[in-house]
PDB file of C-alpha atoms in Angstrom:
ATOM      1  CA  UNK A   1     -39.935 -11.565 -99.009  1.00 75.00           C
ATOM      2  CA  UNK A   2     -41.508 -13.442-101.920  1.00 80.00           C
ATOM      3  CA  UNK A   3     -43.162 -16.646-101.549  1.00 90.00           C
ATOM      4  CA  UNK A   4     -44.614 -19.891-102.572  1.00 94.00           C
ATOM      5  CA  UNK A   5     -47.794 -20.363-101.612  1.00 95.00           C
ATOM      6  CA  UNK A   6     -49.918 -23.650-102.454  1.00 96.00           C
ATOM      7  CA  UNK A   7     -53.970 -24.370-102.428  1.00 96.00           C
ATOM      8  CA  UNK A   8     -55.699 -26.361-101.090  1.00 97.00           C
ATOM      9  CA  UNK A   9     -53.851 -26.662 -97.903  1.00 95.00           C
ATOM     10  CA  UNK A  10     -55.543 -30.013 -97.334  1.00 97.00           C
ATOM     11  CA  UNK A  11     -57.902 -31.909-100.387  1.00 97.00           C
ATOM     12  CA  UNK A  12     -59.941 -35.031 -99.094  1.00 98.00           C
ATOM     13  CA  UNK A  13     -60.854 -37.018-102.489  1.00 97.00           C
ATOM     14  CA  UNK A  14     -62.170 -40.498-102.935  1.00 97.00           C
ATOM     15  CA  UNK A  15     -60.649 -43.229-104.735  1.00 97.00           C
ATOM     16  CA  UNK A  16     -60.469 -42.493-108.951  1.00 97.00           C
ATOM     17  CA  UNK A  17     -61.171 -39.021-108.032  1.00 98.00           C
ATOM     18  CA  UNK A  18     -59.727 -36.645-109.974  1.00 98.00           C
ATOM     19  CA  UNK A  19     -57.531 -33.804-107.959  1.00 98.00           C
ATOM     20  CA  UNK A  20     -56.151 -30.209-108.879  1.00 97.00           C
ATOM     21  CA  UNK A  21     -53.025 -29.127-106.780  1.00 98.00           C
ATOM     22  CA  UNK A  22     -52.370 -25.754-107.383  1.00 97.00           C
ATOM     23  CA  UNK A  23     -49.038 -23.572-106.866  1.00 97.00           C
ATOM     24  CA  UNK A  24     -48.093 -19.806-107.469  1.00 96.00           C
ATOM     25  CA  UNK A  25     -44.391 -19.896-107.830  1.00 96.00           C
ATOM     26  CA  UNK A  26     -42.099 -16.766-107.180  1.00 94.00           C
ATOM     27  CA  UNK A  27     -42.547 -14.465-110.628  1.00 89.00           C
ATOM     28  CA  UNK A  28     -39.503 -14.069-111.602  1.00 88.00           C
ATOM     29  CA  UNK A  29     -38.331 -17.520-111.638  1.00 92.00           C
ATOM     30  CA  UNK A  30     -37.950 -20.327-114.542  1.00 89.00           C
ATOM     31  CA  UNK A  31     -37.844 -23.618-112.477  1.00 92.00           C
ATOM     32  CA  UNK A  32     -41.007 -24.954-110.968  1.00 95.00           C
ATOM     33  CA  UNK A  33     -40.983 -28.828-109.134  1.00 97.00           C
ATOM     34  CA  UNK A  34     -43.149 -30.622-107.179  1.00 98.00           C
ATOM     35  CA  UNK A  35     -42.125 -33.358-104.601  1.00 97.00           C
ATOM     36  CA  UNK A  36     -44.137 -35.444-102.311  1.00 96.00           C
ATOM     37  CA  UNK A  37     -43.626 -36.667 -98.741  1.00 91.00           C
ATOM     38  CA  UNK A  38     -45.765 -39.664 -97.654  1.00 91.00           C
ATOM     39  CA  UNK A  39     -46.256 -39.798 -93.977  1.00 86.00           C
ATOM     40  CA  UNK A  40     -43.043 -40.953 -92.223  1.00 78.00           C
ATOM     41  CA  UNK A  41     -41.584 -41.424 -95.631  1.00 82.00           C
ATOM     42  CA  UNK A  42     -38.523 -39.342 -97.239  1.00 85.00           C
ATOM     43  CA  UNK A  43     -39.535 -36.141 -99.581  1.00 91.00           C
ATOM     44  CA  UNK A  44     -39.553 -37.547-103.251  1.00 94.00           C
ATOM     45  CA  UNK A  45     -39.000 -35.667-106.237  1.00 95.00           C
ATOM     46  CA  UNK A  46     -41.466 -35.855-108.544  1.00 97.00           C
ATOM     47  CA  UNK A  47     -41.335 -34.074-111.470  1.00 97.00           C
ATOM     48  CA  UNK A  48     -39.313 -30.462-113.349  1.00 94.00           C
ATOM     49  CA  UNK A  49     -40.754 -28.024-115.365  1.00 93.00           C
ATOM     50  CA  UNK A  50     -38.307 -25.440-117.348  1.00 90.00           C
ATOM     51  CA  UNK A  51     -39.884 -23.359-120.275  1.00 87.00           C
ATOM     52  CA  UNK A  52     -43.611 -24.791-120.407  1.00 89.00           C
ATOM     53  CA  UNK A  53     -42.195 -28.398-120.737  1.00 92.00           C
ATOM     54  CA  UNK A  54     -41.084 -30.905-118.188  1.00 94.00           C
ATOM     55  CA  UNK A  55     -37.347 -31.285-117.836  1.00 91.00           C
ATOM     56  CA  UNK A  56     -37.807 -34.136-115.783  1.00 91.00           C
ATOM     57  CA  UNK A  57     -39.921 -37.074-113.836  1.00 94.00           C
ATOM     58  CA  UNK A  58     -39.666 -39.448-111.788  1.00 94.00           C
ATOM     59  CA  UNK A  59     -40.624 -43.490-111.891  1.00 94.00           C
ATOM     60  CA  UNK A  60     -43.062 -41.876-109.718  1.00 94.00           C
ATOM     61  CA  UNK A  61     -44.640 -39.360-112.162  1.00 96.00           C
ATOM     62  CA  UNK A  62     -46.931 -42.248-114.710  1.00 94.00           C
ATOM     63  CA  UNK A  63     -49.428 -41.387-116.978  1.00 95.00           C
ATOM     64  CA  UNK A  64     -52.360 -40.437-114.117  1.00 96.00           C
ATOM     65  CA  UNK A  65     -49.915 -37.256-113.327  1.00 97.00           C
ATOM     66  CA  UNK A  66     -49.898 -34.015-114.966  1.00 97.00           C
ATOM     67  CA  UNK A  67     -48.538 -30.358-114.749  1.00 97.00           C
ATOM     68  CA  UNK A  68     -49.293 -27.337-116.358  1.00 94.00           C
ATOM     69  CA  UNK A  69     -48.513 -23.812-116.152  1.00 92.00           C
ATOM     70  CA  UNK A  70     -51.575 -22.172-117.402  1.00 84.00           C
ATOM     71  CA  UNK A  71     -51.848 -18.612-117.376  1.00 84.00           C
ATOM     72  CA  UNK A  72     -47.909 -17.665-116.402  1.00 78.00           C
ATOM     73  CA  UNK A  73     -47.961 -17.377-112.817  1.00 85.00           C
ATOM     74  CA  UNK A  74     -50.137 -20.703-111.069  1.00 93.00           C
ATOM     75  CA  UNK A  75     -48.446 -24.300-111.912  1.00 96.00           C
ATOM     76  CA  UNK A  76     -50.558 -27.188-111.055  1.00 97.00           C
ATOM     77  CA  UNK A  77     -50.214 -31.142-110.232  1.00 98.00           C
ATOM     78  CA  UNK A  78     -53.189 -32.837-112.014  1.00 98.00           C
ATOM     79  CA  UNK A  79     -53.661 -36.986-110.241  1.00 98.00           C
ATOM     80  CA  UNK A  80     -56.505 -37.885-112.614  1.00 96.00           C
ATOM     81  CA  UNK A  81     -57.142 -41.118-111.043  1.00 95.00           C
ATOM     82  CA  UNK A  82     -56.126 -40.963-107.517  1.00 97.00           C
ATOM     83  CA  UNK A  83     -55.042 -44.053-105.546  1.00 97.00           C
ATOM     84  CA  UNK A  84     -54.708 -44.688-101.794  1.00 97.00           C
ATOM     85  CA  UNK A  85     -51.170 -44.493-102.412  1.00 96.00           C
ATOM     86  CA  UNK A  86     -51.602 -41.206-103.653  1.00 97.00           C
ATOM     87  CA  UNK A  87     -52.089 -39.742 -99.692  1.00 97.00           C
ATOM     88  CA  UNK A  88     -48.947 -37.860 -99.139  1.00 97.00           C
ATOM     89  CA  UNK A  89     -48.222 -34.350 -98.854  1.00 95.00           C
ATOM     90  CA  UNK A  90     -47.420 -32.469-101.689  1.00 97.00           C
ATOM     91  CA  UNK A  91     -44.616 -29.646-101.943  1.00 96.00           C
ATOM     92  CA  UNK A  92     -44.053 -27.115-105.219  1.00 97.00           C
ATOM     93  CA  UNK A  93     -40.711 -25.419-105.427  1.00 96.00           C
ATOM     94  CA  UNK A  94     -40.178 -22.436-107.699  1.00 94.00           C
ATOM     95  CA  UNK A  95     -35.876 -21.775-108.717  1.00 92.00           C
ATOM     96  CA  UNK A  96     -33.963 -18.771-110.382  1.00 90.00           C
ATOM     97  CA  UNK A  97     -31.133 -21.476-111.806  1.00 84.00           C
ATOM     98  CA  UNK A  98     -28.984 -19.596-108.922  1.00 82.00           C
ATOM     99  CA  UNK A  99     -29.208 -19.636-105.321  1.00 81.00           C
ATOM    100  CA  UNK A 100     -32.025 -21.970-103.731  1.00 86.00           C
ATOM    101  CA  UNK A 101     -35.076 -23.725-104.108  1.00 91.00           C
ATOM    102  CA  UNK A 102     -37.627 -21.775-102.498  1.00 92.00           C
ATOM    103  CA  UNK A 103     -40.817 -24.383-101.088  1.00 93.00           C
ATOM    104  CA  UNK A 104     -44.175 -23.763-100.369  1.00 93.00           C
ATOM    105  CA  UNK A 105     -46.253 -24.865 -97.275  1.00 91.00           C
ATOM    106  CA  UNK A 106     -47.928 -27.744 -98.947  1.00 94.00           C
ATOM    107  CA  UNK A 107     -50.979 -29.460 -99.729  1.00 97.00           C
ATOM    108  CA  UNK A 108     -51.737 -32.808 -98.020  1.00 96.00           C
ATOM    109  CA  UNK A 109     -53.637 -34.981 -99.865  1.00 98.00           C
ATOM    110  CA  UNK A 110     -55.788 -38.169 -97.943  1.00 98.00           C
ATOM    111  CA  UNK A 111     -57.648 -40.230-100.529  1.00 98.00           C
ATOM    112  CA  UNK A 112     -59.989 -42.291 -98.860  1.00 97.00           C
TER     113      UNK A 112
ATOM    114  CA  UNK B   1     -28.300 -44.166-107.803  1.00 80.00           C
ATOM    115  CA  UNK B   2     -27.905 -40.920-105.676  1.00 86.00           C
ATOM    116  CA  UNK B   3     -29.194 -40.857-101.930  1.00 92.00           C
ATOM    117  CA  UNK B   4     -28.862 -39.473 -98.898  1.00 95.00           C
ATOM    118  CA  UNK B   5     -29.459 -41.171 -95.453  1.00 95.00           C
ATOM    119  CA  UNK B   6     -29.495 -39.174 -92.426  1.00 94.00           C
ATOM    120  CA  UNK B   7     -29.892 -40.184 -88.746  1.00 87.00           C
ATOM    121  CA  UNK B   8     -33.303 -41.563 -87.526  1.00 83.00           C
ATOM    122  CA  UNK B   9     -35.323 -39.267 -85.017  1.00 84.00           C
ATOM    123  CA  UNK B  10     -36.745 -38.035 -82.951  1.00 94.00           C
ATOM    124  CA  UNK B  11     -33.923 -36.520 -81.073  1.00 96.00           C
ATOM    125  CA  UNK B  12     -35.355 -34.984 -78.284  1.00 97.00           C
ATOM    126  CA  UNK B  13     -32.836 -32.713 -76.244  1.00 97.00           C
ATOM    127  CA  UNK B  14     -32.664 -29.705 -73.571  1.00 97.00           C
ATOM    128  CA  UNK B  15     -32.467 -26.112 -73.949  1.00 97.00           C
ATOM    129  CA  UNK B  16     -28.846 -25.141 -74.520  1.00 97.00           C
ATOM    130  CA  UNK B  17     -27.365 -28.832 -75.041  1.00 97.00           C
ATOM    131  CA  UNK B  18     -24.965 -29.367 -78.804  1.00 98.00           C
ATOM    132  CA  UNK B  19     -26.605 -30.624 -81.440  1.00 97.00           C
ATOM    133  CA  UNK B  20     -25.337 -33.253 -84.093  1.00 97.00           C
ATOM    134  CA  UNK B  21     -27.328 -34.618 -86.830  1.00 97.00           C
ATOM    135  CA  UNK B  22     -25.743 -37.087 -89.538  1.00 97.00           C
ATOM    136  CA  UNK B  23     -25.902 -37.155 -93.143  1.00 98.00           C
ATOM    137  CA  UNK B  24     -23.908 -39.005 -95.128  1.00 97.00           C
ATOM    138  CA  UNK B  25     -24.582 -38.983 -99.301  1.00 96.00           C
ATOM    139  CA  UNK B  26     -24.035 -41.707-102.425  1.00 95.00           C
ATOM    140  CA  UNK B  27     -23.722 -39.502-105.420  1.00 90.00           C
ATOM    141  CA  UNK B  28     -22.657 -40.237-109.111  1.00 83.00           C
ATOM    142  CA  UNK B  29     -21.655 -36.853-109.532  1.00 79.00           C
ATOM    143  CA  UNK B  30     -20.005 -33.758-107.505  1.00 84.00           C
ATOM    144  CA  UNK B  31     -23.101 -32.641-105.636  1.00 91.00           C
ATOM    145  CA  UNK B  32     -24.217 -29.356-103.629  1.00 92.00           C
ATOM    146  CA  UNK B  33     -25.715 -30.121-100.220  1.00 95.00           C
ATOM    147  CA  UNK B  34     -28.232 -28.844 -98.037  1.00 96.00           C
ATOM    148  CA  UNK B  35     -29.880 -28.870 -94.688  1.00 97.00           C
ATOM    149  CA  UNK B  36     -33.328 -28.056 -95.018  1.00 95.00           C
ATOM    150  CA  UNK B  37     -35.895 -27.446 -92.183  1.00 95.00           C
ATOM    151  CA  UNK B  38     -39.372 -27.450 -91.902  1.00 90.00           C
ATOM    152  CA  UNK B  39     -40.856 -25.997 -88.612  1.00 89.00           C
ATOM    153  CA  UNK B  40     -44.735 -26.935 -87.879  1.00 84.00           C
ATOM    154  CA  UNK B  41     -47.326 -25.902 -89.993  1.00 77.00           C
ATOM    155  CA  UNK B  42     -44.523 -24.680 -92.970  1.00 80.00           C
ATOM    156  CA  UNK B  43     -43.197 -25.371 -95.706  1.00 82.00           C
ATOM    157  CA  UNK B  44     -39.371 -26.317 -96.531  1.00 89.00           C
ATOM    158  CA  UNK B  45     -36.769 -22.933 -95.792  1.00 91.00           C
ATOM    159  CA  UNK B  46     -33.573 -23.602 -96.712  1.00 93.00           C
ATOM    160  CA  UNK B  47     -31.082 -23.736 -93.272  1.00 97.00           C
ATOM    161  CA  UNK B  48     -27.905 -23.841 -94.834  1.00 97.00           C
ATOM    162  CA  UNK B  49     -25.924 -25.024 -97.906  1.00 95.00           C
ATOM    163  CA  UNK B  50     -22.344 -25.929 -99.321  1.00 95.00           C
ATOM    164  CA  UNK B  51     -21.279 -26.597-103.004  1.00 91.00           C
ATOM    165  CA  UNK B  52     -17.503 -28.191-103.133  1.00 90.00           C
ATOM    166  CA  UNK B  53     -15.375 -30.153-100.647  1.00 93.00           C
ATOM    167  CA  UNK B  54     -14.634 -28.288 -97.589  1.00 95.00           C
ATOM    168  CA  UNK B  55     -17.010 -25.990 -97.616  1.00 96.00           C
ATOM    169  CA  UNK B  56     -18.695 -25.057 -94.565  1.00 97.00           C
ATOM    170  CA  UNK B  57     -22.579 -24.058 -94.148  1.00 97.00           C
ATOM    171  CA  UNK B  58     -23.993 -21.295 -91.115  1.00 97.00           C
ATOM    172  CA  UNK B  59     -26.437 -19.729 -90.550  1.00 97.00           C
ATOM    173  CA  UNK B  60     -28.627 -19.003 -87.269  1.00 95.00           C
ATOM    174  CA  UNK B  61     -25.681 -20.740 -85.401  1.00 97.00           C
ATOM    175  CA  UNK B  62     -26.204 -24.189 -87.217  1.00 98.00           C
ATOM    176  CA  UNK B  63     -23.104 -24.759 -89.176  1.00 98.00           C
ATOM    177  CA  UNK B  64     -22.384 -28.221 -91.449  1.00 98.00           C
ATOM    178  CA  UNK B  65     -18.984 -28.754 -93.398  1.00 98.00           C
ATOM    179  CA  UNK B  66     -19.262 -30.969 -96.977  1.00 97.00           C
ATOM    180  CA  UNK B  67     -16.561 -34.201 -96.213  1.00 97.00           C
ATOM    181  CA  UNK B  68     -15.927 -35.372 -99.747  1.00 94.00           C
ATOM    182  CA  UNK B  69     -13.440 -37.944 -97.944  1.00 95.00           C
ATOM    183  CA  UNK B  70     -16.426 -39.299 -95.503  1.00 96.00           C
ATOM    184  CA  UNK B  71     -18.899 -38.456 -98.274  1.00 96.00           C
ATOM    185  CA  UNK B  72     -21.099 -36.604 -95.415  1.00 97.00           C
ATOM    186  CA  UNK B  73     -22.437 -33.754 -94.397  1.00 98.00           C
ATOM    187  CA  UNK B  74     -23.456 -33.144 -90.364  1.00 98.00           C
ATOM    188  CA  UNK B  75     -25.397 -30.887 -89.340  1.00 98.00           C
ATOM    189  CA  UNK B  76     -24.324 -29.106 -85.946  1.00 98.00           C
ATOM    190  CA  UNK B  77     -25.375 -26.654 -83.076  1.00 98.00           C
ATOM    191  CA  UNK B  78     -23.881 -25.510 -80.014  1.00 97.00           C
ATOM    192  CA  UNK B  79     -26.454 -24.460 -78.236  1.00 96.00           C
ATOM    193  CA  UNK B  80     -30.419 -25.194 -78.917  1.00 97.00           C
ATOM    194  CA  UNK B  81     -33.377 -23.348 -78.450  1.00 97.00           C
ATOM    195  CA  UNK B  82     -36.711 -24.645 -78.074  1.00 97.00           C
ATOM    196  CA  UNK B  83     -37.594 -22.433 -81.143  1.00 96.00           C
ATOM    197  CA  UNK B  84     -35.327 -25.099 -82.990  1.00 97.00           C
ATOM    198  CA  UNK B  85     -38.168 -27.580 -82.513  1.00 96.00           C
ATOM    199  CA  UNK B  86     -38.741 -28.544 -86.503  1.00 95.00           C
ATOM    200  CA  UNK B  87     -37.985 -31.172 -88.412  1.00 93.00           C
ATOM    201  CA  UNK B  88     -34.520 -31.253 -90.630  1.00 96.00           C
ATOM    202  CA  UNK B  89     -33.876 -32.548 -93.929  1.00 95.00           C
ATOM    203  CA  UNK B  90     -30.348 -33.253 -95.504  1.00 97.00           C
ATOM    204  CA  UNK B  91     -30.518 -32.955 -99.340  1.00 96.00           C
ATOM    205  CA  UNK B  92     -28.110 -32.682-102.478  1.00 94.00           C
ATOM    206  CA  UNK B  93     -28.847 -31.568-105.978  1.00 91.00           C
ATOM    207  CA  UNK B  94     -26.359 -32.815-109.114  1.00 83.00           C
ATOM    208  CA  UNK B  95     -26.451 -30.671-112.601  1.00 67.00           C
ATOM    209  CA  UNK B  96     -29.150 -32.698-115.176  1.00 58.00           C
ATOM    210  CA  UNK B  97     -28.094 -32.202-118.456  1.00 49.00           C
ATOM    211  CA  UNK B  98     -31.876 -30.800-118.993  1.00 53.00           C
ATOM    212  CA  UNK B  99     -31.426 -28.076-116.601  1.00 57.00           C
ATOM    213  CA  UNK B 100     -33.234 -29.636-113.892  1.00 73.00           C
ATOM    214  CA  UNK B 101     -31.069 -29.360-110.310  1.00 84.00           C
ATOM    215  CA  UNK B 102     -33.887 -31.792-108.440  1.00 91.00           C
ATOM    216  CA  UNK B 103     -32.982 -32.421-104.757  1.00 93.00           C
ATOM    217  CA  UNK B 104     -32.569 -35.645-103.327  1.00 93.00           C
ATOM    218  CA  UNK B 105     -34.036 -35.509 -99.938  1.00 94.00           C
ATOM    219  CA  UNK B 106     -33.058 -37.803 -96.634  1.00 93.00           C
ATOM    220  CA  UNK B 107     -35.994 -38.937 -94.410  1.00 90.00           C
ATOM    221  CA  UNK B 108     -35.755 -36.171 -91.837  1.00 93.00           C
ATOM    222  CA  UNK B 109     -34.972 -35.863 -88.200  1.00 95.00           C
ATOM    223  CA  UNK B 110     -37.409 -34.766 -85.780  1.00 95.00           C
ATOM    224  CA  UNK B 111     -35.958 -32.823 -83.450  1.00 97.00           C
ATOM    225  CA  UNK B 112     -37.865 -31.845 -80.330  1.00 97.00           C
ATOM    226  CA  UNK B 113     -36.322 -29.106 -77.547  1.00 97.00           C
ATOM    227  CA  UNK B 114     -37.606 -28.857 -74.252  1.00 97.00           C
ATOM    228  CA  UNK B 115     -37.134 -26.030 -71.594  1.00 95.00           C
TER     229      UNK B 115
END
């Protein structure tokens, strides 16, 4: 069965540290997302990508977030100043447009 | 704005008792709904799902039926297992002009099964 798979599985950073999340999203599919969960907290959508562009963000998702898709097949979260708040774990999501979102296993993210 | 609250956790319960976790949704549109569920160590599988009014969800005995009237969406078992043990997240998704069908998670219920 295809998957989602996501590296690191956990990234320690400090403060105003810049961090790569990456994701390889199911091949065949055209909608890539990432969310966020931060401890205790409610998964949060964070941001869409549809045809090499975002499709949309979140209040969440300022200017210190970025995503790419650069060679076809990894998609990656960039924080390029990360903040305490940042700490959270981090979930892609590839899509079809039919069906459901398939997740991968994460990447938890402390900044200390 | 669109949200979904479900019921607080942990629920902790015995082998073989009924399950019943609440959802309930506030949604400008006509959404799809979901129970997610996210056993340790894993990422997010999708449980089950239903997209208009009436529609009921199953799958691995879990079942959930979308109440457009009571704007909710419970999620249900007769019988746990301990291999049930995850955590479970209610979630919708509404059309976006853009394409983008994000999904609007609850906070998730721990649920915990002992022998």
């Amino acid at each position: 069965e295809p998957e989602v798979t996501q590296t690191p599985s956990h990234q320690v950073t400090q403060m105003g540290q810049e961090v790569i999340l990456r994701c390889v999203p199911i091949s065949n599919h055209l909608y890539f997302y990432w969310y966020r969960q931060i401890l205790g907290q409610k998964v949060e959508f964070l941001v869409s990508f549809y045809n090499n562009e975002i499709s949309e963000k979140s209040e969440i998702f300022d200017d210190q977030f970025s995503v790419e898709r650069p060679d076809g097949s990894n998609f990656t979260l960039k924080i390029r100043s990360t903040k305490l708040e940042d700490s959270a774990m981090y979930f892609c999501a590839s899509y079809a447009g039919v069906g459901e979102q398939y997740f991968g296993p994460g990447t938890r993210l402390t900044v200390t | 704005g669109n949200s979904v609250t479900q019921m607080e956790g942990p629920v902790t319960l015995s082998e073989e008792a009924f399950l019943t976790i609440n959802c309930t949704y506030t949604a400008t549109g006509y959404p799809s709904l979901f129970w997610y569920v996210q056993y340790p160590g894993e990422g997010l599988q999708l449980l089950l799902k239903a997209t208009k009014a009436d529609d009921k969800g199953s799958n691995k005995g879990f079942e959930a039926t979308y109440r457009k009237e009571t704007t909710s969406f419970h999620l249900e078992k007769g019988s746990v297992q301990v291999s049930d043990s995850a955590v479970y997240f209610c979630a919708l998704s509404l059309p976006y002009q853009g394409g983008s069908e994000k999904l609007v998670f609850g906070k998730g219920t721990k649920l915990t099964v002992n022998p």
